[in-house]
Tab-separated table of C-alpha atoms and ligand atoms in Angstrom:
chain	number	residue	atom	x	y	z
N	80	MET	CA	-14.056	-39.922	-25.232
N	81	SER	CA	-14.624	-39.879	-21.438
N	82	GLU	CA	-17.682	-37.802	-20.112
N	83	ILE	CA	-18.862	-36.699	-16.883
N	84	LEU	CA	-22.166	-34.978	-16.208
N	85	ILE	CA	-22.486	-32.561	-13.285
N	86	LYS	CA	-26.363	-32.547	-12.184
N	87	ASN	CA	-28.387	-30.525	-9.687
N	88	ALA	CA	-26.337	-27.940	-8.598
N	89	ASP	CA	-28.036	-25.321	-6.627
N	90	VAL	CA	-26.387	-22.456	-8.843
N	91	ILE	CA	-23.813	-22.562	-11.565
N	92	VAL	CA	-21.364	-19.523	-11.587
N	93	THR	CA	-20.226	-19.368	-15.206
N	94	MET	CA	-17.996	-15.957	-15.410
N	95	ASP	CA	-19.046	-15.854	-18.982
N	96	GLY	CA	-19.440	-12.736	-21.153
N	97	ALA	CA	-22.874	-12.210	-19.291
N	98	ARG	CA	-21.370	-13.192	-15.954
N	99	ARG	CA	-24.508	-15.584	-16.044
N	100	GLU	CA	-25.342	-18.012	-12.521
N	101	LEU	CA	-27.369	-20.518	-13.662
N	102	VAL	CA	-30.200	-22.221	-11.523
N	103	GLY	CA	-31.463	-25.915	-12.772
N	104	ALA	CA	-28.425	-26.292	-15.323
N	105	ASP	CA	-26.354	-29.377	-15.950
N	106	LEU	CA	-22.658	-29.409	-16.854
N	107	LEU	CA	-21.201	-31.534	-19.461
N	108	LEU	CA	-17.521	-32.544	-19.650
N	109	ARG	CA	-15.863	-34.787	-22.321
N	110	GLY	CA	-12.405	-35.467	-23.304
N	111	GLY	CA	-11.304	-32.688	-20.517
N	112	VAL	CA	-13.411	-29.682	-22.286
N	113	ILE	CA	-16.771	-28.483	-21.377
N	114	ALA	CA	-19.129	-29.798	-23.923
N	115	ALA	CA	-22.504	-28.312	-22.914
N	116	ILE	CA	-24.215	-26.304	-20.459
N	117	GLY	CA	-27.980	-26.322	-20.143
N	118	ALA	CA	-30.971	-28.273	-18.449
N	119	GLY	CA	-31.686	-32.112	-19.109
N	120	LEU	CA	-28.502	-32.941	-20.389
N	121	ALA	CA	-27.671	-36.849	-20.534
N	122	THR	CA	-24.489	-38.977	-20.330
N	123	THR	CA	-23.675	-42.644	-20.387
N	124	GLY	CA	-20.495	-41.718	-18.395
N	125	GLU	CA	-20.139	-40.856	-14.783
N	126	VAL	CA	-22.637	-38.681	-13.112
N	127	ILE	CA	-21.757	-36.323	-10.009
N	128	ASN	CA	-24.552	-34.810	-7.802
N	129	ALA	CA	-23.945	-31.537	-6.765
N	130	ALA	CA	-27.096	-31.079	-5.082
N	131	GLY	CA	-26.542	-28.459	-2.285
N	132	CYS	CA	-23.527	-27.234	-3.762
N	133	VAL	CA	-22.295	-24.044	-5.917
N	134	VAL	CA	-20.191	-24.754	-8.943
N	135	THR	CA	-17.450	-22.112	-10.352
N	136	PRO	CA	-14.592	-22.307	-12.404
N	137	GLY	CA	-11.271	-23.638	-10.710
N	138	LEU	CA	-9.460	-20.684	-9.048
N	139	VAL	CA	-6.403	-19.388	-10.244
N	140	ASN	CA	-3.237	-18.345	-8.323
N	141	THR	CA	-0.985	-16.072	-10.075
N	142	HIS	CA	1.607	-15.926	-7.517
N	143	HIS	CA	3.602	-18.546	-5.391
N	144	HIS	CA	6.867	-19.766	-3.928
N	145	LEU	CA	5.839	-23.034	-3.009
N	146	TYR	CA	9.094	-24.151	-1.544
N	147	GLN	CA	8.447	-21.782	1.459
N	148	THR	CA	5.639	-24.387	2.409
N	149	LEU	CA	8.633	-25.520	4.543
N	150	THR	CA	9.402	-22.683	6.497
N	151	ARG	CA	5.820	-21.474	7.612
N	152	ALA	CA	5.640	-19.052	10.765
N	153	VAL	CA	9.900	-19.020	11.247
N	154	PRO	CA	10.672	-17.120	14.575
N	155	GLY	CA	12.485	-14.145	13.571
N	156	GLY	CA	10.566	-13.512	10.379
N	157	GLN	CA	7.158	-13.410	11.620
N	158	ASP	CA	7.123	-9.931	12.416
N	159	ALA	CA	9.680	-8.186	10.366
N	160	LEU	CA	9.420	-5.930	7.188
N	161	LEU	CA	10.078	-7.582	3.550
N	162	PHE	CA	14.086	-6.881	3.639
N	163	GLY	CA	14.394	-8.108	7.126
N	164	TRP	CA	12.037	-10.942	6.825
N	165	LEU	CA	14.125	-12.068	3.583
N	166	LYS	CA	17.565	-11.834	4.992
N	167	THR	CA	16.076	-14.233	8.100
N	168	LEU	CA	15.203	-16.381	5.642
N	169	TYR	CA	17.538	-16.697	2.826
N	170	PRO	CA	20.366	-18.840	5.220
N	171	ILE	CA	17.592	-21.369	5.799
N	172	TRP	CA	16.343	-21.680	2.190
N	173	ALA	CA	20.319	-22.151	1.396
N	174	ARG	CA	19.962	-25.793	2.821
N	175	PHE	CA	17.304	-26.761	0.711
N	176	GLY	CA	18.031	-29.506	-2.251
N	177	PRO	CA	15.822	-31.444	-4.833
N	178	GLU	CA	13.683	-33.307	-2.240
N	179	GLU	CA	12.753	-30.461	-0.042
N	180	ILE	CA	11.545	-28.653	-3.385
N	181	PHE	CA	9.797	-31.421	-4.305
N	182	THR	CA	7.936	-31.976	-1.006
N	183	SER	CA	7.247	-28.699	-0.136
N	184	ALA	CA	5.843	-28.209	-3.617
N	185	GLN	CA	3.374	-31.113	-3.144
N	186	VAL	CA	2.154	-29.749	-0.106
N	187	GLY	CA	1.503	-25.905	-1.332
N	188	LEU	CA	-0.276	-27.640	-4.628
N	189	ALA	CA	-2.311	-29.846	-2.370
N	190	GLU	CA	-3.076	-27.145	-0.081
N	191	LEU	CA	-4.246	-25.063	-3.326
N	192	ALA	CA	-6.365	-27.696	-4.998
N	193	LEU	CA	-8.146	-27.938	-1.587
N	194	SER	CA	-9.132	-24.341	-1.589
N	195	GLY	CA	-10.529	-24.916	-5.169
N	196	CYS	CA	-7.690	-23.687	-7.119
N	197	SER	CA	-7.116	-25.586	-10.790
N	198	LEU	CA	-4.867	-23.409	-12.128
N	199	THR	CA	-1.381	-22.175	-10.197
N	200	SER	CA	1.994	-20.207	-11.206
N	201	ASP	CA	5.107	-20.720	-9.235
N	202	HIS	CA	8.069	-18.437	-8.851
N	203	LEU	CA	11.262	-20.476	-7.813
N	204	TYR	CA	14.434	-18.277	-7.894
N	205	MET	CA	16.962	-20.052	-5.804
N	206	PHE	CA	18.340	-23.684	-6.923
N	207	PRO	CA	20.664	-24.426	-4.012
N	208	ASN	CA	22.280	-28.035	-3.618
N	209	GLY	CA	21.746	-29.238	-7.256
N	210	ALA	CA	17.697	-28.123	-7.027
N	211	ARG	CA	16.050	-27.620	-10.551
N	212	LEU	CA	12.521	-26.171	-11.761
N	213	ASP	CA	11.788	-29.817	-12.677
N	214	ASP	CA	11.885	-30.501	-9.041
N	215	THR	CA	8.296	-28.528	-8.592
N	216	ILE	CA	7.315	-29.782	-12.419
N	217	ALA	CA	7.257	-33.242	-10.916
N	218	ALA	CA	5.286	-32.312	-8.245
N	219	ALA	CA	2.875	-30.377	-10.343
N	220	GLN	CA	2.300	-33.836	-12.510
N	221	GLU	CA	1.618	-36.047	-9.557
N	222	VAL	CA	-1.133	-33.658	-8.401
N	223	GLY	CA	-2.776	-32.810	-11.275
N	224	LEU	CA	-2.992	-29.092	-11.022
N	225	ARG	CA	-2.497	-26.939	-14.509
N	226	PHE	CA	0.905	-25.641	-13.687
N	227	HIS	CA	2.935	-22.457	-14.859
N	228	PRO	CA	6.052	-22.677	-13.326
N	229	THR	CA	8.418	-19.901	-13.894
N	230	ARG	CA	12.558	-19.842	-13.797
N	231	GLY	CA	13.744	-17.410	-11.274
N	232	ALA	CA	16.765	-15.958	-10.372
N	233	MET	CA	18.755	-14.059	-8.124
N	234	SER	CA	22.590	-13.048	-9.518
N	235	ILE	CA	23.443	-9.979	-6.839
N	236	GLY	CA	24.459	-11.125	-3.927
N	237	GLU	CA	25.681	-9.378	-0.512
N	238	SER	CA	29.144	-8.686	-1.701
N	239	ASP	CA	27.700	-7.253	-4.743
N	240	GLY	CA	25.629	-5.114	-2.536
N	241	GLY	CA	22.631	-7.017	-2.948
N	242	LEU	CA	20.322	-8.361	-0.673
N	243	PRO	CA	20.770	-12.279	-1.136
N	244	PRO	CA	23.713	-14.233	0.500
N	245	ASP	CA	25.935	-15.474	-2.250
N	246	ALA	CA	25.816	-18.775	-2.076
N	247	LEU	CA	22.228	-18.481	-3.258
N	248	VAL	CA	23.019	-16.053	-6.128
N	249	GLU	CA	23.819	-17.762	-9.654
N	250	ARG	CA	25.941	-16.692	-12.543
N	251	GLU	CA	23.510	-14.735	-15.032
N	252	ALA	CA	25.322	-16.378	-18.275
N	253	ALA	CA	24.278	-20.123	-16.178
N	254	ILE	CA	20.795	-18.362	-15.517
N	255	LEU	CA	20.119	-17.563	-19.050
N	256	GLU	CA	21.202	-21.121	-20.216
N	257	ASP	CA	19.002	-22.755	-17.808
N	258	CYS	CA	15.899	-20.352	-18.741
N	259	ILE	CA	16.502	-22.303	-22.240
N	260	ARG	CA	16.800	-25.197	-21.289
N	261	VAL	CA	13.574	-25.701	-19.292
N	262	VAL	CA	11.267	-23.610	-21.872
N	263	ASP	CA	12.794	-25.848	-24.737
N	264	ARG	CA	11.978	-29.219	-22.062
N	265	PHE	CA	8.996	-28.272	-20.632
N	266	HIS	CA	6.932	-25.364	-22.114
N	267	ASP	CA	3.709	-26.186	-24.098
N	268	ALA	CA	2.096	-23.479	-25.739
N	269	ALA	CA	-1.152	-25.270	-26.846
N	270	GLU	CA	-4.380	-24.463	-26.340
N	271	GLY	CA	-5.355	-26.537	-23.422
N	272	ALA	CA	-1.562	-27.174	-22.026
N	273	MET	CA	-1.031	-28.300	-18.516
N	274	LEU	CA	2.143	-26.827	-18.359
N	275	ARG	CA	3.752	-23.612	-19.468
N	276	VAL	CA	6.973	-22.040	-18.044
N	277	GLY	CA	7.855	-18.585	-17.694
N	278	ILE	CA	11.082	-16.499	-16.862
N	279	ALA	CA	11.055	-14.520	-13.717
N	280	PRO	CA	14.186	-12.896	-12.114
N	281	CYS	CA	13.230	-11.929	-8.949
N	282	SER	CA	12.735	-8.905	-8.611
N	283	PRO	CA	15.036	-5.341	-9.482
N	284	PHE	CA	16.973	-5.495	-6.107
N	285	SER	CA	18.255	-9.023	-6.564
N	286	VAL	CA	19.565	-8.861	-10.306
N	287	SER	CA	21.198	-6.820	-12.689
N	288	ARG	CA	19.607	-4.739	-15.132
N	289	ASP	CA	21.418	-6.340	-17.775
N	290	LEU	CA	19.403	-9.783	-16.655
N	291	MET	CA	16.599	-8.024	-16.757
N	292	ARG	CA	16.605	-6.488	-20.007
N	293	GLU	CA	18.273	-10.242	-21.316
N	294	ALA	CA	15.451	-11.944	-19.910
N	295	ALA	CA	12.629	-9.955	-21.505
N	296	VAL	CA	14.467	-10.570	-25.047
N	297	LEU	CA	14.846	-14.143	-23.893
N	298	ALA	CA	11.196	-14.694	-23.182
N	299	ARG	CA	9.772	-12.866	-26.252
N	300	ASP	CA	12.062	-14.983	-28.812
N	301	LYS	CA	10.469	-18.085	-27.050
N	302	GLY	CA	6.787	-17.037	-26.733
N	303	VAL	CA	6.612	-17.398	-22.917
N	304	MET	CA	5.820	-14.810	-20.161
N	305	LEU	CA	7.669	-12.567	-17.708
N	306	HIS	CA	6.977	-12.274	-14.149
N	307	ALA	CA	8.756	-10.372	-11.170
N	308	HIS	CA	8.320	-8.903	-7.945
N	309	LEU	CA	7.703	-5.087	-8.310
N	310	ALA	CA	6.662	-2.334	-5.824
N	311	GLU	CA	5.755	-4.310	-3.223
N	312	ASN	CA	6.442	-1.803	-0.696
N	313	ASP	CA	8.248	1.671	0.493
N	314	GLU	CA	11.432	0.200	0.709
N	315	ASP	CA	11.117	-1.319	-2.294
N	316	VAL	CA	10.451	2.441	-4.034
N	317	ALA	CA	13.064	3.948	-2.381
N	318	TYR	CA	15.615	1.157	-3.244
N	319	SER	CA	14.584	1.732	-7.123
N	320	LEU	CA	14.683	5.553	-6.528
N	321	ALA	CA	18.109	5.687	-4.849
N	322	LYS	CA	19.682	2.438	-6.970
N	323	PHE	CA	18.044	3.673	-10.843
N	324	GLY	CA	16.929	6.930	-10.268
N	325	CYS	CA	13.245	6.332	-11.125
N	326	ARG	CA	10.251	4.432	-9.979
N	327	PRO	CA	9.275	0.634	-10.396
N	328	GLY	CA	7.120	1.408	-13.363
N	329	GLN	CA	9.410	3.276	-15.112
N	330	TYR	CA	12.195	0.965	-14.504
N	331	ALA	CA	10.193	-1.710	-15.622
N	332	GLU	CA	9.041	0.344	-18.766
N	333	ASP	CA	12.756	1.113	-19.727
N	334	LEU	CA	13.927	-2.444	-19.775
N	335	GLY	CA	10.706	-4.054	-21.967
N	336	TRP	CA	8.844	-5.425	-18.456
N	337	VAL	CA	5.437	-4.253	-19.393
N	338	GLY	CA	2.796	-5.839	-22.148
N	339	PRO	CA	0.692	-8.591	-22.051
N	340	ASP	CA	3.024	-11.291	-21.762
N	341	VAL	CA	4.115	-9.430	-18.130
N	342	TRP	CA	2.867	-9.752	-14.712
N	343	HIS	CA	4.234	-8.196	-11.716
N	344	ALA	CA	3.538	-9.385	-8.194
N	345	HIS	CA	2.173	-7.180	-5.679
N	346	CYS	CA	2.507	-3.567	-6.915
N	347	VAL	CA	1.227	-2.255	-3.826
N	348	LYS	CA	2.847	0.827	-4.285
N	349	LEU	CA	2.064	1.754	-7.935
N	350	ASP	CA	1.089	5.427	-8.366
N	351	GLY	CA	-1.676	6.839	-10.881
N	352	GLN	CA	0.839	7.202	-13.915
N	353	GLU	CA	1.942	3.592	-13.468
N	354	ILE	CA	-1.427	2.092	-12.861
N	355	ASP	CA	-2.224	4.054	-16.433
N	356	LEU	CA	1.077	2.413	-17.679
N	357	PHE	CA	-0.065	-0.913	-16.814
N	358	ALA	CA	-3.464	-0.458	-18.347
N	359	ARG	CA	-2.339	1.160	-21.588
N	360	THR	CA	0.275	-1.550	-22.119
N	361	LYS	CA	-2.309	-4.886	-20.430
N	362	THR	CA	0.239	-5.719	-18.097
N	363	GLY	CA	-1.139	-7.799	-15.177
N	364	VAL	CA	-0.948	-7.933	-11.337
N	365	ALA	CA	-0.864	-10.306	-9.379
N	366	HIS	CA	-2.556	-9.013	-5.993
N	367	CYS	CA	-1.566	-11.071	-2.988
N	368	PRO	CA	-3.584	-9.111	-0.066
N	369	CYS	CA	-2.556	-11.582	2.811
N	370	SER	CA	1.252	-11.337	2.346
N	371	ASN	CA	0.763	-7.603	2.137
N	372	CYS	CA	-0.844	-7.959	5.383
N	373	ARG	CA	1.208	-10.098	6.903
N	374	LEU	CA	4.357	-8.137	5.669
N	375	GLY	CA	3.083	-4.768	6.975
N	376	SER	CA	3.466	-3.762	3.017
N	377	GLY	CA	-0.016	-1.891	2.811
N	378	ILE	CA	-2.947	-1.866	0.230
N	379	ALA	CA	-2.716	-2.291	-3.249
N	380	PRO	CA	-4.708	-0.102	-5.074
N	381	VAL	CA	-7.053	-2.788	-6.764
N	382	ARG	CA	-10.077	-0.502	-7.113
N	383	ALA	CA	-8.122	1.866	-9.008
N	384	MET	CA	-6.476	-0.826	-11.089
N	385	ARG	CA	-9.729	-2.285	-12.344
N	386	ASP	CA	-11.522	1.016	-13.014
N	387	ALA	CA	-8.559	1.736	-15.288
N	388	GLY	CA	-8.713	-1.811	-16.911
N	389	VAL	CA	-5.675	-3.183	-15.270
N	390	THR	CA	-5.786	-6.791	-15.369
N	391	VAL	CA	-5.404	-8.379	-12.104
N	392	GLY	CA	-5.035	-11.673	-10.619
N	393	LEU	CA	-4.731	-12.926	-7.192
N	394	GLY	CA	-1.862	-14.615	-5.449
N	395	VAL	CA	-1.502	-16.426	-2.414
N	396	ASP	CA	2.289	-15.569	-2.217
N	397	GLY	CA	4.921	-17.968	-0.600
N	398	SER	CA	4.000	-19.611	2.640
N	399	ALA	CA	6.715	-17.964	4.722
N	400	SER	CA	4.899	-14.494	4.142
N	401	ASN	CA	1.281	-15.850	4.493
N	402	ASP	CA	1.451	-18.369	6.179
N	403	ALA	CA	-1.115	-20.252	4.824
N	404	GLY	CA	-2.055	-20.764	0.881
N	405	ASN	CA	-5.997	-20.725	0.884
N	406	LEU	CA	-6.896	-19.555	-2.219
N	407	VAL	CA	-11.094	-18.767	-1.696
N	408	ALA	CA	-9.649	-17.051	1.747
N	409	GLU	CA	-7.476	-14.882	-0.409
N	410	ALA	CA	-10.361	-13.964	-2.083
N	411	ARG	CA	-11.987	-12.807	0.822
N	412	GLN	CA	-9.016	-10.900	2.208
N	413	ALA	CA	-9.080	-8.888	-1.219
N	414	MET	CA	-12.427	-7.855	-0.858
N	415	LEU	CA	-11.927	-6.839	2.829
N	416	LEU	CA	-9.088	-4.932	2.033
N	417	GLN	CA	-10.748	-2.880	-0.752
N	418	ARG	CA	-13.432	-1.926	1.513
N	419	VAL	CA	-10.968	-1.011	4.770
N	420	SER	CA	-9.487	1.301	2.114
N	421	ARG	CA	-12.321	2.594	0.123
N	422	GLY	CA	-15.767	1.749	1.739
N	423	ALA	CA	-18.012	-1.037	1.598
N	424	ASP	CA	-18.953	-0.628	-2.262
N	425	ALA	CA	-15.391	-0.815	-2.822
N	426	MET	CA	-15.307	-4.856	-3.910
N	427	SER	CA	-18.367	-7.140	-4.214
N	428	ALA	CA	-17.991	-10.731	-3.242
N	429	ARG	CA	-18.580	-11.414	-7.097
N	430	GLU	CA	-15.909	-9.021	-8.230
N	431	ALA	CA	-13.422	-10.986	-6.140
N	432	LEU	CA	-14.455	-14.354	-7.187
N	433	GLU	CA	-14.072	-12.869	-10.722
N	434	ILE	CA	-10.935	-11.533	-9.844
N	435	ALA	CA	-9.996	-15.096	-8.232
N	436	THR	CA	-11.031	-17.129	-11.570
N	437	LEU	CA	-11.387	-15.020	-14.967
N	438	GLY	CA	-8.899	-12.324	-13.841
N	439	GLY	CA	-6.183	-14.903	-13.263
N	440	ALA	CA	-6.946	-16.730	-16.233
N	441	GLN	CA	-6.131	-13.478	-17.849
N	442	VAL	CA	-3.321	-12.514	-16.176
N	443	LEU	CA	-1.672	-15.902	-17.114
N	444	GLY	CA	-2.673	-15.836	-20.750
N	445	ARG	CA	-5.157	-18.457	-20.245
N	446	SER	CA	-8.419	-17.405	-22.834
N	447	ASP	CA	-8.920	-21.302	-22.606
N	448	CYS	CA	-9.321	-21.374	-18.748
N	449	GLY	CA	-11.305	-19.204	-16.092
N	450	SER	CA	-14.886	-19.359	-17.066
N	451	LEU	CA	-17.673	-22.208	-17.602
N	452	GLU	CA	-18.528	-22.060	-21.098
N	453	PRO	CA	-18.783	-25.001	-23.991
N	454	GLY	CA	-15.416	-25.123	-25.241
N	455	LYS	CA	-13.172	-24.139	-22.313
N	456	ARG	CA	-11.083	-26.639	-20.294
N	457	ALA	CA	-13.179	-28.623	-17.814
N	458	ASP	CA	-11.705	-27.030	-15.039
N	459	LEU	CA	-14.114	-26.514	-12.297
N	460	ALA	CA	-14.667	-26.692	-8.589
N	461	ILE	CA	-17.342	-27.847	-6.779
N	462	TRP	CA	-18.539	-26.139	-3.102
N	463	ASP	CA	-20.707	-27.992	-0.570
N	464	ILE	CA	-22.777	-25.400	0.982
N	465	SER	CA	-25.184	-27.280	2.909
N	466	GLY	CA	-23.135	-27.429	6.132
N	467	ILE	CA	-23.666	-25.505	9.376
N	468	GLU	CA	-21.690	-22.550	8.468
N	469	ALA	CA	-23.960	-21.817	5.140
N	470	ALA	CA	-27.105	-22.678	7.314
N	471	GLY	CA	-29.398	-19.610	6.616
N	472	SER	CA	-27.286	-17.858	3.910
N	473	TRP	CA	-29.693	-16.129	1.415
N	474	ASP	CA	-27.299	-15.458	-1.369
N	475	PRO	CA	-24.876	-18.814	-2.049
N	476	VAL	CA	-22.613	-16.920	-4.402
N	477	ALA	CA	-22.042	-13.947	-1.975
N	478	PHE	CA	-21.790	-16.127	0.690
N	479	LEU	CA	-18.995	-18.436	-0.963
N	480	LEU	CA	-16.239	-16.325	0.410
N	481	ALA	CA	-17.243	-16.516	3.826
N	482	GLY	CA	-18.349	-20.366	3.708
N	483	PRO	CA	-16.595	-23.622	2.823
N	484	MET	CA	-12.846	-22.784	3.017
N	485	ARG	CA	-12.103	-26.107	1.277
N	486	VAL	CA	-13.856	-27.605	-1.850
N	487	ARG	CA	-15.869	-30.791	-1.920
N	488	ASP	CA	-14.581	-31.674	-5.377
N	489	LEU	CA	-12.116	-30.397	-7.855
N	490	LEU	CA	-11.914	-31.455	-11.414
N	491	VAL	CA	-8.927	-30.332	-13.628
N	492	GLN	CA	-8.945	-31.355	-17.436
N	493	GLY	CA	-11.931	-33.219	-16.282
N	494	ARG	CA	-9.957	-35.644	-14.037
N	495	HIS	CA	-10.710	-35.398	-10.189
N	496	VAL	CA	-7.778	-33.852	-8.342
N	497	VAL	CA	-10.160	-33.472	-5.236
N	498	ARG	CA	-13.165	-35.989	-4.309
N	499	GLY	CA	-15.442	-35.607	-1.325
N	500	GLY	CA	-12.925	-32.908	0.265
N	501	ALA	CA	-10.003	-35.760	0.228
N	502	MET	CA	-6.830	-35.546	-2.701
N	503	VAL	CA	-7.335	-38.369	-4.660
N	504	THR	CA	-3.876	-38.012	-6.940
N	505	ILE	CA	-1.598	-38.161	-4.030
N	506	ASP	CA	-1.232	-40.197	-0.769
N	507	LEU	CA	-1.174	-36.836	1.598
N	508	VAL	CA	-0.900	-38.176	4.878
N	509	ALA	CA	2.552	-39.697	3.634
N	510	VAL	CA	3.716	-36.227	1.515
N	511	VAL	CA	2.944	-34.080	5.215
N	512	ALA	CA	4.638	-36.397	7.212
N	513	ARG	CA	7.603	-36.471	4.712
N	514	GLN	CA	7.356	-32.470	4.871
N	515	ASN	CA	7.444	-32.462	8.685
N	516	GLN	CA	10.530	-35.046	8.391
N	517	LEU	CA	12.195	-32.129	6.364
N	518	ALA	CA	11.176	-29.191	8.377
N	519	ARG	CA	12.796	-31.060	11.620
N	520	ALA	CA	15.879	-31.370	9.729
N	521	LEU	CA	15.962	-28.090	8.813
N	522	ARG	CA	15.400	-26.649	12.405
N	523	GLN	CA	18.457	-29.018	13.785
Y	782	ZN	ZN1	6.402	-13.592	-3.552
């Protein structure tokens, strides 16, 4: 089996049970798994010199809409609240097809990889002009990230009182049929899986109560996870109260949408009772601080969630509401927002890094990822802290969130995806050129 030995790192941040940060330790990878961590390890395989670097577990992204990299900074959507923002973008997205979905996913995945992310979920909830979940999966297999795509859906169009145009919604029977198809075809439940599929009706305001309930039954029958947007802003909560007569947490609980196999994006407006519900049921949260700022949604009560025992991971969210997809920058934003909200001791850099790694792996049900320990997957990020931005830093771990916004090396399953700051799995220049070509065509 192939071996890689990482030597001379300034610090290895393990995120193990004791949250050890090791100085003078080597890291040996064998066959896609971490074989050993300790001083004086040797190999006959490749040696990576990590002098001047911090090594961390690969970051984990728990919420994204990769297709949105094709609609960054769209005029008319830049300064709008959630519902107005969606109404600006829906007609543009309705013109997408398989090629747009594939290329935009490659761009989004490469952007994540360059920011240290080794495992990402994706939430694709519209399938216009023959697009399929298969298009994002093909993109991820080329890029080489560990991938948890979710089969999203919208079924209530404008003519039925919903938000999306009728052209972007699907029949509920067809949605469930395609969920079964993609789970049966692609989902891998085995430890170390590179690909796991989830089921993810977009949000309570774009699908029916029946579809939410049936999706939960189907997911449990198939043993896959459930994902949706929940309690994103005040409009979202007001819609729930007006339409369903209850708050979003109650709605989720009534339909079977709580449990360790469920994670909700945003949750900015969860109240104390809903936080207790999430903690009690081990329901996960994808915290998306940049998107919440960009859409003016508010500050998610992450401190209260973590104190109550809720599992929290980070998400960059789609690039139409971020507009970037840099996961280490997202970790910094998470730390800053809690401090703005609750004071300078509300969240440390180390806690933000923990949420960005171990927390995300827990949200996605990956006990084999998120920390650097023997037996865990060889998913790791090597950060160069020898540059000008780090000159004078006293604490390389706390500094990480302010420092190199790009990773030097990223390994997934023991294979290089980024080496020396450059993508090695795809021709990034060609992919970016194709993406710009597609964006130009959409603007016409
Ligand atoms: Zn989202």
